[in-house]
Amino acid sequence: MNVTIGVDVGGTNIVCGATDGTGRVLRKLKRPTEASAGHEAVLGRIADMVGQIGEELEADGRATSVGVGIPGLVDPLKGVSKFAGNLGWRDIPAAKLLSERIGLPVFIDNDVRMYIYGEAIAGAGRGYGHVLGITIGTGIAAALVNGGELYYGHNAMAGEIGHVRMDGVDELCACGLTGCLETVASASGMVRQAKKALREGRTGLLAERFAGEALDRLSAADLSAAMDDGDELAAEIIVRAGELNGRALAAAAMMLSPDVIVVGGGGALAGERLLGPLRKELYRLLLPDFRDGLKVVTAEHNDDAGIIGSSLYAAYRSGLIV
Amino acid sequence: MNVTIGVDVGGTNIVCGATDGTGRVLRKLKRPTEASAGHEAVLGRIADMVGQIGEELEADGRATSVGVGIPGLVDPLKGVSKFAGNLGWRDIPAAKLLSERIGLPVFIDNDVRMYIYGEAIAGAGRGYGHVLGITIGTGIAAALVNGGELYYGHNAMAGEIGHVRMDGVDELCACGLTGCLETVASASGMVRQAKKALREGRTGLLAERFAGEALDRLSAADLSAAMDDGDELAAEIIVRAGELNGRALAAAAMMLSPDVIVVGGGGALAGERLLGPLRKELYRLLLPDFRDGLKVVTAEHNDDAGIIGSSLYAAYRSGLIV
């Protein structure tokens, strides 16, 4: 059995686990990130967790490498976390620092790329030659896996579909550009729009449910629930987000001709509410030859997606998956 | 010397030539296509031309394979021309039929893919890891060459950037979709818009130069000349085409993070008139990290581009370039 360890470093929690070569989770652990303690403390905690998982693994065999998914900008070849806003990291050579502590090869990359890799190899994209994956969460990002190989592009920056300029969108994005897809079509973009509309006096079910200070607690799941109960505002926002994602994906798909599009991330939990309009707009804008062959599916892994992706990624980078 | 033969099959002429492994043209020939005589006659003519080039090559060594660029839809793996409107071909197994006549391995593909491949290996994209090429001609199409490898996608359909839906464009495209990039931003799209505006009574230099029946002869080169002489309509059309191409390329570039964008095809002959607005819009819409690293250059090869691309492609497909 080919055992590798995957780590998913979030702003709130670190999740660490071991999988076999097929993405089956053997062991896992979760601890608070406590990013405010600084990167040395966080890396120390990751090393401890990897050590503990390693001990618990005894019966299943020794892990051979570790993959660590880090949010934000990562240089996977140099092993450097270039910028991770919610961790407060800038230019941290995380792969080297962790490898010294752990005594195993450590590979880092952007968490989205690992997630899509996991889905392509051992999830909803399994068996397809060209997998285009998109995560709709706090932001929107994509990755491409061809014949089992991740596509990186210049400086490993490929996949920034969330910052494609969309017509009819005029919100300023955190990146400095205006009209980026993720400002309105990500999970947080949908929530932001709902809050704005409610603050501006929009009435309806959502307004009743989240009156006053309750508005701060409004989540993407609440939008789905309100849409199911007939709220117009929630439906408008989710449908538009689906259509905009479908539109950005249509442009990407005609350029790349994938076999399958895998939709993941928190936004995918909206299910057919979002995917219905996404598919409809996507197929409407595709050339017929593309329309007929292209499937759109949701990601298979949810809770363990981070571990599965990063551990399979470790196997990939260390040459165990060829 | 690694000699291969390239053939470019256009609606009007067939150009056939031999190159060495660096893309240097050793011999070439040109004959009318006479497509109306049917595909057997055209394939026979191609085989004759390849034979003649082969004889003339004696001193330079024997050609080892033949690449044939065909317009329209091609299945490069099966070697079938699926649909070539201006040749009247549908589902012609051209690679097999030609190989039987010529006695050498024959590889066919879409002419654009071959052209971009030639530019990536032995033209403006030489030395770059990730080359995104676009041809702006009768239509608009793209191809991607990564580390010397062409990207094909599902059914080898990748590269259809010309059919991305552009906002503010509402023309019906020959493909059946509406608002496709190529309806207004291709060389023929620009000419079509100029003719339409002149027919609707738009005045100016272009209107004076192409009054009455002369309008039918208006070409993309005439638009460039009129723009240089201060014509507003010509400038509007070319600048808008540049901006729309820049916009479509920005979306593709953030998804793919190429090292360089190579712009070719007849539209590239407009030079900085088109490329200036293209670059400006592209850089305006890119994330800063992409902006800093991405070059935009024009294709190096013009007249011999078809031969160079298809002959180098033959070497690539037969495993001589690795």
PDB file of C-alpha atoms in Angstrom, chain B residues 63-158:
ATOM      1  CA  ALA B  63      12.037  13.235 -46.312  1.00  0.00           C
ATOM      2  CA  THR B  64      10.786  10.978 -43.527  1.00  0.00           C
ATOM      3  CA  SER B  65       7.203  12.135 -43.074  1.00  0.00           C
ATOM      4  CA  VAL B  66       4.577  14.546 -44.350  1.00  0.00           C
ATOM      5  CA  GLY B  67       2.331  16.969 -42.460  1.00  0.00           C
ATOM      6  CA  VAL B  68      -0.800  18.317 -44.126  1.00  0.00           C
ATOM      7  CA  GLY B  69      -2.683  21.308 -42.750  1.00  0.00           C
ATOM      8  CA  ILE B  70      -6.368  21.326 -43.657  1.00  0.00           C
ATOM      9  CA  PRO B  71      -8.845  24.066 -42.809  1.00  0.00           C
ATOM     10  CA  GLY B  72     -11.921  23.325 -40.731  1.00  0.00           C
ATOM     11  CA  LEU B  73     -12.615  20.424 -38.412  1.00  0.00           C
ATOM     12  CA  VAL B  74      -9.928  17.728 -38.381  1.00  0.00           C
ATOM     13  CA  ASP B  75      -9.506  14.621 -36.255  1.00  0.00           C
ATOM     14  CA  PRO B  76      -5.695  14.476 -36.100  1.00  0.00           C
ATOM     15  CA  LEU B  77      -5.565  11.109 -34.324  1.00  0.00           C
ATOM     16  CA  LYS B  78      -7.817   9.299 -36.820  1.00  0.00           C
ATOM     17  CA  GLY B  79      -6.382  11.344 -39.686  1.00  0.00           C
ATOM     18  CA  VAL B  80      -9.801  12.417 -40.903  1.00  0.00           C
ATOM     19  CA  SER B  81     -10.878  15.778 -42.338  1.00  0.00           C
ATOM     20  CA  LYS B  82     -14.308  15.964 -40.700  1.00  0.00           C
ATOM     21  CA  PHE B  83     -15.522  19.139 -42.354  1.00  0.00           C
ATOM     22  CA  ALA B  84     -13.745  21.630 -44.608  1.00  0.00           C
ATOM     23  CA  GLY B  85     -16.292  24.019 -46.058  1.00  0.00           C
ATOM     24  CA  ASN B  86     -14.116  25.700 -48.682  1.00  0.00           C
ATOM     25  CA  LEU B  87     -12.833  22.335 -49.970  1.00  0.00           C
ATOM     26  CA  GLY B  88     -16.242  20.664 -49.898  1.00  0.00           C
ATOM     27  CA  TRP B  89     -14.816  17.826 -47.786  1.00  0.00           C
ATOM     28  CA  ARG B  90     -16.717  15.844 -45.182  1.00  0.00           C
ATOM     29  CA  ASP B  91     -15.277  12.824 -43.346  1.00  0.00           C
ATOM     30  CA  ILE B  92     -12.377  12.302 -45.747  1.00  0.00           C
ATOM     31  CA  PRO B  93      -9.701   9.918 -44.323  1.00  0.00           C
ATOM     32  CA  ALA B  94      -7.045  12.128 -45.876  1.00  0.00           C
ATOM     33  CA  ALA B  95      -4.049  10.847 -43.887  1.00  0.00           C
ATOM     34  CA  LYS B  96      -4.626   7.228 -44.951  1.00  0.00           C
ATOM     35  CA  LEU B  97      -5.441   8.079 -48.577  1.00  0.00           C
ATOM     36  CA  LEU B  98      -2.338  10.272 -48.874  1.00  0.00           C
ATOM     37  CA  SER B  99      -0.050   7.854 -47.084  1.00  0.00           C
ATOM     38  CA  GLU B 100      -1.061   5.089 -49.521  1.00  0.00           C
ATOM     39  CA  ARG B 101      -0.222   7.347 -52.463  1.00  0.00           C
ATOM     40  CA  ILE B 102       2.989   8.807 -51.038  1.00  0.00           C
ATOM     41  CA  GLY B 103       4.479   5.835 -49.201  1.00  0.00           C
ATOM     42  CA  LEU B 104       5.438   7.897 -46.161  1.00  0.00           C
ATOM     43  CA  PRO B 105       3.705   8.497 -42.822  1.00  0.00           C
ATOM     44  CA  VAL B 106       1.220  11.375 -43.274  1.00  0.00           C
ATOM     45  CA  PHE B 107      -0.143  13.409 -40.361  1.00  0.00           C
ATOM     46  CA  ILE B 108      -3.008  15.827 -40.784  1.00  0.00           C
ATOM     47  CA  ASP B 109      -4.383  18.476 -38.484  1.00  0.00           C
ATOM     48  CA  ASN B 110      -6.161  21.782 -38.499  1.00  0.00           C
ATOM     49  CA  ASP B 111      -4.037  24.375 -40.288  1.00  0.00           C
ATOM     50  CA  VAL B 112      -4.164  26.772 -37.329  1.00  0.00           C
ATOM     51  CA  ARG B 113      -2.786  24.209 -34.896  1.00  0.00           C
ATOM     52  CA  MET B 114       0.109  23.503 -37.264  1.00  0.00           C
ATOM     53  CA  TYR B 115       0.799  27.196 -37.786  1.00  0.00           C
ATOM     54  CA  ILE B 116       0.953  27.867 -34.029  1.00  0.00           C
ATOM     55  CA  TYR B 117       3.077  24.765 -33.531  1.00  0.00           C
ATOM     56  CA  GLY B 118       5.570  26.077 -36.095  1.00  0.00           C
ATOM     57  CA  GLU B 119       5.671  29.475 -34.397  1.00  0.00           C
ATOM     58  CA  ALA B 120       6.100  27.872 -30.974  1.00  0.00           C
ATOM     59  CA  ILE B 121       9.000  25.661 -32.062  1.00  0.00           C
ATOM     60  CA  ALA B 122      10.747  27.712 -34.729  1.00  0.00           C
ATOM     61  CA  GLY B 123       9.191  31.163 -34.656  1.00  0.00           C
ATOM     62  CA  ALA B 124       8.138  33.878 -32.249  1.00  0.00           C
ATOM     63  CA  GLY B 125       7.403  31.397 -29.448  1.00  0.00           C
ATOM     64  CA  ARG B 126      10.818  29.699 -29.596  1.00  0.00           C
ATOM     65  CA  GLY B 127      12.339  29.249 -26.153  1.00  0.00           C
ATOM     66  CA  TYR B 128       9.153  29.799 -24.167  1.00  0.00           C
ATOM     67  CA  GLY B 129       7.658  27.036 -22.026  1.00  0.00           C
ATOM     68  CA  HIS B 130       3.988  27.866 -22.464  1.00  0.00           C
ATOM     69  CA  VAL B 131       2.981  29.374 -25.798  1.00  0.00           C
ATOM     70  CA  LEU B 132      -0.580  30.568 -26.408  1.00  0.00           C
ATOM     71  CA  GLY B 133      -0.987  31.306 -30.111  1.00  0.00           C
ATOM     72  CA  ILE B 134      -3.912  32.996 -31.792  1.00  0.00           C
ATOM     73  CA  THR B 135      -4.586  33.468 -35.485  1.00  0.00           C
ATOM     74  CA  ILE B 136      -6.748  36.375 -36.526  1.00  0.00           C
ATOM     75  CA  GLY B 137      -7.785  35.725 -40.114  1.00  0.00           C
ATOM     76  CA  THR B 138     -11.038  34.654 -41.756  1.00  0.00           C
ATOM     77  CA  GLY B 139     -11.878  33.245 -38.349  1.00  0.00           C
ATOM     78  CA  ILE B 140     -10.099  33.373 -34.996  1.00  0.00           C
ATOM     79  CA  ALA B 141      -8.583  30.278 -33.435  1.00  0.00           C
ATOM     80  CA  ALA B 142      -5.949  29.462 -30.845  1.00  0.00           C
ATOM     81  CA  ALA B 143      -3.578  26.684 -29.879  1.00  0.00           C
ATOM     82  CA  LEU B 144      -1.458  25.950 -26.849  1.00  0.00           C
ATOM     83  CA  VAL B 145       2.052  24.462 -26.901  1.00  0.00           C
ATOM     84  CA  ASN B 146       3.527  23.477 -23.521  1.00  0.00           C
ATOM     85  CA  GLY B 147       7.136  22.399 -23.344  1.00  0.00           C
ATOM     86  CA  GLY B 148       6.985  21.596 -27.054  1.00  0.00           C
ATOM     87  CA  GLU B 149       3.781  19.556 -26.749  1.00  0.00           C
ATOM     88  CA  LEU B 150       0.557  20.577 -28.456  1.00  0.00           C
ATOM     89  CA  TYR B 151      -2.523  20.580 -26.257  1.00  0.00           C
ATOM     90  CA  TYR B 152      -5.488  18.903 -27.969  1.00  0.00           C
ATOM     91  CA  GLY B 153      -8.297  18.406 -25.439  1.00  0.00           C
ATOM     92  CA  HIS B 154     -11.318  16.150 -25.868  1.00  0.00           C
ATOM     93  CA  ASN B 155     -11.757  15.133 -29.534  1.00  0.00           C
ATOM     94  CA  ALA B 156      -8.826  17.469 -30.360  1.00  0.00           C
ATOM     95  CA  MET B 157     -11.246  20.392 -30.287  1.00  0.00           C
ATOM     96  CA  ALA B 158      -9.261  22.793 -28.071  1.00  0.00           C
TER      97      ALA B 158
END
